[in-house]
Amino acid sequence: MPLDPTPRPQPTSATTAPRTVLTVSGDDRPGVTARLFAALSSAAGPAVEVLDVEQVVVHGHLVLGVVVGAVDDGDRPAVEEAELLARLRTVADEVESAVGVQVEVESASGPDATVAGGRPHHVIVLGRPVPPETVAGAARAIAGIGGNIDAIRRLSDYPVTSFELTVSGAEATALRTALASVATETGADIAVEQVGLARRSKRLIVLDVDSTLVRGEVIDELAARAGRASEVARITAAAMNGELDFAQSLRARVAVLAGLPEEVLDEVREHLVLTPGARTLIRTLQRLGFRCGIVSGGFTQITDPLAESLGLDFAAANTLEVVDGRLTGGLVGEIVDRPGKARALIRFAEQYGIPLDQTVAVGDGANDLDMLNTAGLGIAFNAKPFVREQAHTALNQPYLDAVLQVLGFTRDEVLDAVP
């Protein structure tokens, strides 16, 4: 059958046609939404179309907002706002009587409210607990730079409480700067990510090991067994704060291990303590199809068995030289330093055919910065100030699985991913 070439006018809700918002509130129960839309479709009077809908249930209390506009198809005279409001107040009375909720009817005519600025962003507020002053401070900071909060939802209530605010009209750098002071003042974490498919398209995560995947620094534990703990701890702190070249500091620290028996490596490995939430993070992301691995400035004698025990896809680290069962105080092969970590991330992403903008890196030290900034999303985890200031976002919670909320996963999605 040939197509009919005759053009037909399409019903539209012109900007001059009246519009109305209905706000339903009350105890949530089955059938409220269905009853409202059934009343809208059956009521006598001018035809309407649905322009926007948003619904949220908070602890059993329903708030449902619906924007409707009078249909203007060109064949009927324009509907007056008073006529539309009268019809919808009749609808409101019917719904209130039928399901026992409150329905408010207000004019929504006039130009759409728009907020100037760049693309929308997600602002994730995390804490245990999240005090009211954090939310208030974030809201003030967002408004202060001309942004608008379009929506808020809870992501998790355990192990941290987290909320996601969708913000429009604010530029990313200004938003991060404004919210950083709120985080500092209130002790909560506030992360910023651009809204878009890229956020939920991440497919590979790289974790630093010392003070990220595991508690403490392995080289400090080894140095303690060599009787040089305080000396090495000072060098480690300076390197992680960016005060020393990492490769140079690594060689200096490894040199003090000369003469230690190889068995010491087994002792240290057996006493490793994973950061709380590490297994949950890895297990959840693996179930969601992520490639997961570690890139460490530590040592393969520690990291390779750790990666195997956690079922990770890849690992990269330095290798301690061992001769006749004892550490020589030297290293074998290429040094995995600050640029080396970034190269490892690139190598693993290429190996699995994953674009860099779909990768995530998590670390705490200055030697992680190149890796954090190379990844699509770099997260500074309980990091030194020098690192927090330069990473894409920062987490200061003691739970590594809080990374999941930064990625936009809710607590329910995490539980669904666990077998």
Short mmCIF file of C-alpha atoms in Angstrom, two decimals:
data_model
loop_
_atom_site.label_atom_id
_atom_site.label_comp_id
_atom_site.label_asym_id
_atom_site.label_seq_id
_atom_site.Cartn_x
_atom_site.Cartn_y
_atom_site.Cartn_z
CA MET A 1 0.00 0.00 0.00
CA PRO A 2 1.50 3.36 -0.98
CA LEU A 3 2.11 5.91 1.70
CA ASP A 4 -0.47 8.66 2.00
CA PRO A 5 1.35 11.86 0.99
CA THR A 6 -1.27 14.09 2.59
CA PRO A 7 0.35 15.94 5.52
CA ARG A 8 -1.47 15.67 8.81
CA PRO A 9 -1.14 18.16 11.64
CA GLN A 10 0.43 16.61 14.73
CA PRO A 11 -1.02 17.51 18.11
CA THR A 12 1.46 19.64 19.99
CA SER A 13 1.48 21.56 23.18
CA ALA A 14 2.56 24.97 21.97
CA THR A 15 4.37 27.28 24.31
CA THR A 16 1.27 29.52 24.25
CA ALA A 17 -1.10 26.69 25.23
CA PRO A 18 -1.89 26.55 28.95
CA ARG A 19 -0.12 23.98 31.08
CA THR A 20 -0.78 22.74 34.58
CA VAL A 21 1.13 20.76 37.17
CA LEU A 22 -0.64 18.25 39.41
CA THR A 23 1.20 17.27 42.60
CA VAL A 24 0.00 14.13 44.32
CA SER A 25 1.15 13.46 47.89
CA GLY A 26 0.19 10.97 50.57
CA ASP A 27 0.74 7.41 51.73
CA ASP A 28 1.97 5.23 48.89
CA ARG A 29 -0.29 2.38 47.86
CA PRO A 30 -0.93 0.33 44.71
CA GLY A 31 -2.99 2.03 42.04
CA VAL A 32 -2.47 5.72 42.81
CA THR A 33 -0.63 6.49 39.58
CA ALA A 34 -3.03 4.40 37.51
CA ARG A 35 -6.04 6.14 39.06
CA LEU A 36 -4.67 9.60 38.31
CA PHE A 37 -3.96 8.90 34.65
CA ALA A 38 -7.27 7.11 34.22
CA ALA A 39 -9.04 10.21 35.53
CA LEU A 40 -7.04 12.42 33.18
CA SER A 41 -8.01 10.30 30.17
CA SER A 42 -11.72 10.06 30.98
CA ALA A 43 -12.57 13.51 32.27
CA ALA A 44 -14.78 15.71 30.11
CA GLY A 45 -13.38 18.91 28.73
CA PRO A 46 -10.38 19.95 26.66
CA ALA A 47 -7.96 17.21 25.56
CA VAL A 48 -4.61 17.19 27.34
CA GLU A 49 -1.24 15.58 26.81
CA VAL A 50 1.37 14.52 29.35
CA LEU A 51 4.49 16.69 29.17
CA ASP A 52 6.48 15.56 32.20
CA VAL A 53 6.21 13.05 35.04
CA GLU A 54 8.31 12.45 38.12
CA GLN A 55 7.55 10.21 41.08
CA VAL A 56 9.40 9.42 44.27
CA VAL A 57 8.56 7.39 47.37
CA VAL A 58 10.36 8.27 50.60
CA HIS A 59 9.69 5.90 53.51
CA GLY A 60 6.24 5.06 52.22
CA HIS A 61 5.26 8.66 51.38
CA LEU A 62 4.47 9.28 47.73
CA VAL A 63 5.14 12.49 45.82
CA LEU A 64 4.04 12.38 42.18
CA GLY A 65 4.29 15.39 39.87
CA VAL A 66 2.63 15.48 36.45
CA VAL A 67 2.73 18.37 33.98
CA VAL A 68 -0.06 18.34 31.42
CA GLY A 69 -0.78 20.74 28.59
CA ALA A 70 -3.83 21.47 26.53
CA VAL A 71 -3.62 19.88 23.09
CA ASP A 72 -3.71 22.40 20.27
CA ASP A 73 -4.26 20.58 16.97
CA GLY A 74 -5.30 23.64 15.01
CA ASP A 75 -8.89 22.44 14.51
CA ARG A 76 -10.28 23.73 17.80
CA PRO A 77 -10.19 27.16 19.43
CA ALA A 78 -7.44 27.67 21.95
CA VAL A 79 -8.26 26.48 25.44
CA GLU A 80 -8.29 29.11 28.14
CA GLU A 81 -6.17 28.46 31.21
CA ALA A 82 -9.17 28.86 33.50
CA GLU A 83 -11.00 26.10 31.61
CA LEU A 84 -8.00 23.73 31.88
CA LEU A 85 -7.56 24.44 35.59
CA ALA A 86 -11.25 23.83 36.24
CA ARG A 87 -11.14 20.48 34.47
CA LEU A 88 -8.06 19.37 36.35
CA ARG A 89 -9.47 20.41 39.72
CA THR A 90 -12.36 18.06 38.98
CA VAL A 91 -9.79 15.33 38.27
CA ALA A 92 -8.02 16.15 41.54
CA ASP A 93 -11.25 15.87 43.55
CA GLU A 94 -12.01 12.51 41.95
CA VAL A 95 -8.55 11.07 42.72
CA GLU A 96 -8.53 12.41 46.27
CA SER A 97 -11.90 10.78 46.93
CA ALA A 98 -10.95 7.48 45.29
CA VAL A 99 -7.53 6.79 46.81
CA GLY A 100 -7.21 9.12 49.80
CA VAL A 101 -4.29 11.29 48.67
CA GLN A 102 -3.90 15.03 48.31
CA VAL A 103 -3.76 16.49 44.79
CA GLU A 104 -2.73 20.11 44.23
CA VAL A 105 -3.36 21.85 40.91
CA GLU A 106 -1.28 24.84 39.83
CA SER A 107 -0.65 26.73 36.63
CA ALA A 108 2.58 25.87 34.85
CA SER A 109 2.05 28.16 31.88
CA GLY A 110 4.77 30.41 30.58
CA PRO A 111 8.19 29.69 29.11
CA ASP A 112 10.07 26.63 30.34
CA ALA A 113 12.48 27.38 33.13
CA THR A 114 16.02 26.92 31.89
CA VAL A 115 19.27 27.33 33.69
CA ALA A 116 22.31 28.56 31.80
CA GLY A 117 25.45 26.52 31.91
CA GLY A 118 27.04 23.34 30.64
CA ARG A 119 25.89 19.76 30.67
CA PRO A 120 24.16 18.39 33.78
CA HIS A 121 26.24 16.74 36.48
CA HIS A 122 25.70 14.17 39.19
CA VAL A 123 26.79 15.30 42.64
CA ILE A 124 27.24 12.34 44.99
CA VAL A 125 27.20 13.11 48.71
CA LEU A 126 28.60 10.33 50.94
CA GLY A 127 29.11 10.03 54.66
CA ARG A 128 28.49 7.97 57.73
CA PRO A 129 26.41 9.79 58.70
CA VAL A 130 25.44 12.55 56.27
CA PRO A 131 24.60 15.53 58.50
CA PRO A 132 21.91 18.00 57.37
CA GLU A 133 24.52 20.75 57.14
CA THR A 134 26.28 18.82 54.37
CA VAL A 135 23.16 18.75 52.20
CA ALA A 136 22.37 22.36 53.09
CA GLY A 137 25.93 23.46 52.29
CA ALA A 138 25.94 21.58 48.99
CA ALA A 139 22.60 23.11 48.00
CA ARG A 140 23.83 26.62 48.85
CA ALA A 141 27.08 26.09 46.97
CA ILE A 142 25.23 24.85 43.89
CA ALA A 143 22.83 27.80 43.95
CA GLY A 144 25.73 30.17 44.56
CA ILE A 145 27.27 29.37 41.18
CA GLY A 146 23.96 29.48 39.34
CA GLY A 147 23.24 25.76 39.38
CA ASN A 148 19.90 24.07 39.97
CA ILE A 149 19.13 20.74 41.67
CA ASP A 150 16.78 18.88 39.33
CA ALA A 151 16.48 15.62 41.26
CA ILE A 152 17.75 13.82 44.36
CA ARG A 153 17.80 10.09 45.03
CA ARG A 154 19.36 7.87 47.66
CA LEU A 155 22.03 5.47 46.41
CA SER A 156 22.87 3.61 49.60
CA ASP A 157 22.36 3.38 53.34
CA TYR A 158 25.22 0.94 54.01
CA PRO A 159 28.18 0.89 54.52
CA VAL A 160 27.86 4.62 53.90
CA THR A 161 24.82 6.78 53.32
CA SER A 162 24.92 8.38 49.90
CA PHE A 163 22.67 10.63 47.84
CA GLU A 164 22.87 11.58 44.19
CA LEU A 165 21.87 15.09 43.16
CA THR A 166 21.31 15.81 39.49
CA VAL A 167 22.49 19.37 38.90
CA SER A 168 22.04 21.55 35.83
CA GLY A 169 23.40 24.95 34.94
CA ALA A 170 26.82 24.65 36.57
CA GLU A 171 30.25 24.23 34.96
CA ALA A 172 32.25 21.25 36.22
CA THR A 173 35.31 23.06 37.57
CA ALA A 174 33.25 25.69 39.37
CA LEU A 175 31.01 22.98 40.79
CA ARG A 176 33.93 20.92 42.12
CA THR A 177 35.59 23.98 43.62
CA ALA A 178 32.42 25.17 45.35
CA LEU A 179 31.63 21.73 46.76
CA ALA A 180 35.19 20.99 47.89
CA SER A 181 34.94 23.60 50.63
CA VAL A 182 31.62 22.10 51.78
CA ALA A 183 33.22 18.66 52.01
CA THR A 184 36.13 20.05 54.02
CA GLU A 185 33.87 21.93 56.42
CA THR A 186 31.41 19.08 57.06
CA GLY A 187 33.64 16.00 56.78
CA ALA A 188 31.48 14.33 54.13
CA ASP A 189 32.65 13.27 50.67
CA ILE A 190 31.21 15.03 47.63
CA ALA A 191 32.01 13.70 44.17
CA VAL A 192 31.08 15.27 40.83
CA GLU A 193 30.53 13.44 37.55
CA GLN A 194 29.06 14.52 34.25
CA VAL A 195 25.66 13.09 33.40
CA GLY A 196 25.72 10.74 30.42
CA LEU A 197 26.03 7.19 29.23
CA ALA A 198 29.80 7.22 29.80
CA ARG A 199 29.26 7.07 33.55
CA ARG A 200 27.58 3.67 33.44
CA SER A 201 29.72 2.35 30.56
CA LYS A 202 32.89 1.84 32.60
CA ARG A 203 34.32 -1.66 32.01
CA LEU A 204 37.75 -1.83 33.63
CA ILE A 205 39.05 -0.83 37.06
CA VAL A 206 42.65 -0.57 38.25
CA LEU A 207 43.38 -0.48 41.97
CA ASP A 208 46.53 0.60 43.74
CA VAL A 209 47.49 -1.88 46.46
CA ASP A 210 49.23 -0.31 49.46
CA SER A 211 46.83 1.85 51.51
CA THR A 212 44.13 1.30 48.88
CA LEU A 213 43.32 -2.36 48.33
CA VAL A 214 45.11 -3.33 51.54
CA ARG A 215 45.77 -1.43 54.73
CA GLY A 216 49.26 -0.09 55.30
CA GLU A 217 52.42 -0.15 53.21
CA VAL A 218 54.11 -3.48 52.47
CA ILE A 219 57.56 -1.96 52.26
CA ASP A 220 57.14 -0.53 55.76
CA GLU A 221 56.36 -4.02 57.03
CA LEU A 222 59.46 -5.40 55.33
CA ALA A 223 61.59 -2.57 56.70
CA ALA A 224 60.37 -3.31 60.22
CA ARG A 225 61.77 -6.82 59.89
CA ALA A 226 65.08 -5.29 58.82
CA GLY A 227 65.11 -2.95 61.83
CA ARG A 228 64.84 0.17 59.60
CA ALA A 229 61.13 0.95 59.99
CA SER A 230 61.29 4.62 60.98
CA GLU A 231 63.83 5.47 58.27
CA VAL A 232 61.81 3.84 55.52
CA ALA A 233 58.50 5.24 56.80
CA ARG A 234 59.85 8.78 56.44
CA ILE A 235 60.95 8.12 52.87
CA THR A 236 57.60 6.49 52.03
CA ALA A 237 55.62 9.44 53.41
CA ALA A 238 57.72 11.94 51.47
CA ALA A 239 57.30 9.94 48.24
CA MET A 240 53.53 9.57 48.63
CA ASN A 241 53.19 13.30 49.28
CA GLY A 242 55.08 14.04 46.06
CA GLU A 243 58.15 15.43 47.82
CA LEU A 244 60.54 12.81 46.38
CA ASP A 245 60.91 11.12 43.02
CA PHE A 246 59.20 7.76 43.42
CA ALA A 247 61.74 5.64 41.53
CA GLN A 248 64.62 7.15 43.47
CA SER A 249 62.85 6.73 46.80
CA LEU A 250 61.87 3.15 45.93
CA ARG A 251 65.47 2.15 45.27
CA ALA A 252 66.54 3.80 48.53
CA ARG A 253 63.91 1.90 50.51
CA VAL A 254 64.56 -1.42 48.81
CA ALA A 255 68.30 -1.10 49.51
CA VAL A 256 67.71 -1.37 53.28
CA LEU A 257 66.09 -4.78 52.76
CA ALA A 258 69.36 -6.36 51.66
CA GLY A 259 70.03 -9.61 53.47
CA LEU A 260 66.45 -10.37 54.55
CA PRO A 261 65.48 -14.01 53.98
CA GLU A 262 62.99 -14.64 51.19
CA GLU A 263 60.57 -16.20 53.69
CA VAL A 264 59.88 -12.72 55.08
CA LEU A 265 57.84 -12.01 51.96
CA ASP A 266 55.54 -14.93 52.80
CA GLU A 267 55.13 -13.66 56.37
CA VAL A 268 54.16 -10.18 55.24
CA ARG A 269 51.78 -11.51 52.59
CA GLU A 270 49.99 -13.73 55.11
CA HIS A 271 49.42 -10.74 57.40
CA LEU A 272 47.91 -8.48 54.72
CA VAL A 273 44.57 -6.96 55.74
CA LEU A 274 42.19 -5.99 52.96
CA THR A 275 40.54 -2.59 53.17
CA PRO A 276 36.90 -2.96 54.31
CA GLY A 277 34.65 -3.29 51.29
CA ALA A 278 37.44 -4.47 48.96
CA ARG A 279 35.94 -7.90 48.32
CA THR A 280 32.46 -6.43 47.83
CA LEU A 281 33.78 -3.90 45.31
CA ILE A 282 35.67 -6.50 43.28
CA ARG A 283 32.98 -9.16 43.43
CA THR A 284 30.25 -6.69 42.42
CA LEU A 285 32.18 -5.24 39.50
CA GLN A 286 33.17 -8.69 38.27
CA ARG A 287 29.52 -9.74 38.30
CA LEU A 288 28.72 -6.59 36.33
CA GLY A 289 31.29 -7.53 33.67
CA PHE A 290 34.23 -5.35 34.70
CA ARG A 291 37.84 -6.34 34.17
CA CYS A 292 39.48 -5.86 37.56
CA GLY A 293 43.17 -5.69 38.42
CA ILE A 294 45.94 -4.07 40.41
CA VAL A 295 48.84 -1.83 39.46
CA SER A 296 51.26 -1.32 42.32
CA GLY A 297 54.53 0.34 43.17
CA GLY A 298 54.99 -2.63 45.49
CA PHE A 299 56.33 -6.07 44.69
CA THR A 300 55.16 -8.95 42.52
CA GLN A 301 56.09 -11.42 45.26
CA ILE A 302 53.21 -9.89 47.22
CA THR A 303 50.80 -8.69 44.54
CA ASP A 304 50.71 -11.72 42.23
CA PRO A 305 49.45 -14.14 44.93
CA LEU A 306 47.03 -11.45 46.12
CA ALA A 307 45.63 -11.03 42.60
CA GLU A 308 45.25 -14.78 42.25
CA SER A 309 43.42 -15.11 45.57
CA LEU A 310 40.95 -12.38 44.58
CA GLY A 311 40.44 -13.74 41.06
CA LEU A 312 41.70 -10.56 39.39
CA ASP A 313 42.26 -10.29 35.66
CA PHE A 314 45.67 -8.59 35.71
CA ALA A 315 48.44 -7.29 37.94
CA ALA A 316 51.59 -5.21 37.54
CA ALA A 317 54.25 -4.37 40.14
CA ASN A 318 57.99 -4.23 40.76
CA THR A 319 60.05 -7.37 41.40
CA LEU A 320 62.51 -7.69 44.26
CA GLU A 321 65.79 -9.36 43.37
CA VAL A 322 66.41 -12.57 45.30
CA VAL A 323 69.72 -14.48 45.22
CA ASP A 324 70.36 -17.66 47.21
CA GLY A 325 67.13 -17.20 49.18
CA ARG A 326 67.86 -13.63 50.32
CA LEU A 327 66.89 -10.16 49.14
CA THR A 328 69.77 -8.33 47.52
CA GLY A 329 68.36 -4.85 48.07
CA GLY A 330 67.87 -4.45 44.33
CA LEU A 331 65.07 -4.69 41.78
CA VAL A 332 64.67 -6.73 38.60
CA GLY A 333 63.14 -5.40 35.40
CA GLU A 334 61.25 -2.20 34.62
CA ILE A 335 60.32 0.07 37.51
CA VAL A 336 56.58 0.57 38.00
CA ASP A 337 56.71 4.19 39.10
CA ARG A 338 54.32 7.09 38.52
CA PRO A 339 54.49 7.07 34.69
CA GLY A 340 54.85 3.28 34.78
CA LYS A 341 51.47 2.94 36.47
CA ALA A 342 49.81 4.97 33.74
CA ARG A 343 51.54 2.85 31.08
CA ALA A 344 50.26 -0.30 32.78
CA LEU A 345 46.70 1.03 32.74
CA ILE A 346 46.97 1.80 29.04
CA ARG A 347 48.48 -1.64 28.36
CA PHE A 348 45.70 -3.51 30.16
CA ALA A 349 42.98 -1.40 28.55
CA GLU A 350 44.42 -2.19 25.12
CA GLN A 351 44.72 -5.87 26.02
CA TYR A 352 40.99 -6.09 26.69
CA GLY A 353 39.96 -3.69 23.93
CA ILE A 354 38.51 -1.13 26.34
CA PRO A 355 38.74 2.63 25.57
CA LEU A 356 40.47 4.65 28.27
CA ASP A 357 37.36 6.73 28.87
CA GLN A 358 35.69 3.51 30.05
CA THR A 359 38.33 2.83 32.71
CA VAL A 360 38.49 3.66 36.43
CA ALA A 361 41.62 4.03 38.55
CA VAL A 362 41.74 4.19 42.35
CA GLY A 363 44.81 5.16 44.38
CA ASP A 364 46.10 7.21 47.29
CA GLY A 365 49.64 8.40 46.53
CA ALA A 366 51.45 10.88 44.32
CA ASN A 367 52.77 7.99 42.24
CA ASP A 368 49.13 7.21 41.32
CA LEU A 369 48.41 10.62 39.82
CA ASP A 370 49.34 9.85 36.20
CA MET A 371 47.23 6.69 36.36
CA LEU A 372 44.29 8.55 37.97
CA ASN A 373 44.37 11.27 35.33
CA THR A 374 44.81 8.82 32.44
CA ALA A 375 41.71 6.84 33.40
CA GLY A 376 38.24 7.94 32.39
CA LEU A 377 37.56 8.37 36.11
CA GLY A 378 40.34 8.73 38.68
CA ILE A 379 39.36 8.37 42.34
CA ALA A 380 41.70 9.45 45.14
CA PHE A 381 40.94 7.08 48.01
CA ASN A 382 41.86 8.33 51.50
CA ALA A 383 44.60 10.15 49.67
CA LYS A 384 47.19 12.73 50.59
CA PRO A 385 46.02 16.35 50.07
CA PHE A 386 48.38 16.72 47.11
CA VAL A 387 46.59 13.84 45.39
CA ARG A 388 43.02 14.81 46.32
CA GLU A 389 43.47 18.22 44.73
CA GLN A 390 44.48 16.76 41.36
CA ALA A 391 42.29 13.67 40.99
CA HIS A 392 38.91 13.71 39.25
CA THR A 393 37.20 13.00 42.56
CA ALA A 394 38.08 11.90 46.09
CA LEU A 395 36.73 9.51 48.71
CA ASN A 396 37.70 9.75 52.36
CA GLN A 397 35.45 6.98 53.65
CA PRO A 398 37.07 3.87 55.20
CA TYR A 399 35.11 1.58 52.85
CA LEU A 400 36.45 0.77 49.41
CA ASP A 401 33.06 -0.31 48.11
CA ALA A 402 31.92 3.34 48.35
CA VAL A 403 33.50 3.51 44.88
CA LEU A 404 30.34 1.77 43.67
CA GLN A 405 28.21 4.75 44.64
CA VAL A 406 30.57 7.13 42.83
CA LEU A 407 29.97 4.95 39.77
CA GLY A 408 26.22 5.44 40.25
CA PHE A 409 25.29 1.98 41.56
CA THR A 410 22.65 1.81 44.27
CA ARG A 411 22.81 -0.47 47.29
CA ASP A 412 20.04 -2.62 45.79
CA GLU A 413 22.03 -3.07 42.59
CA VAL A 414 25.06 -4.13 44.63
CA LEU A 415 22.98 -6.71 46.51
CA ASP A 416 21.49 -7.99 43.24
CA ALA A 417 25.00 -8.50 41.83
CA VAL A 418 26.10 -10.70 44.74
CA PRO A 419 25.36 -14.39 44.14
#
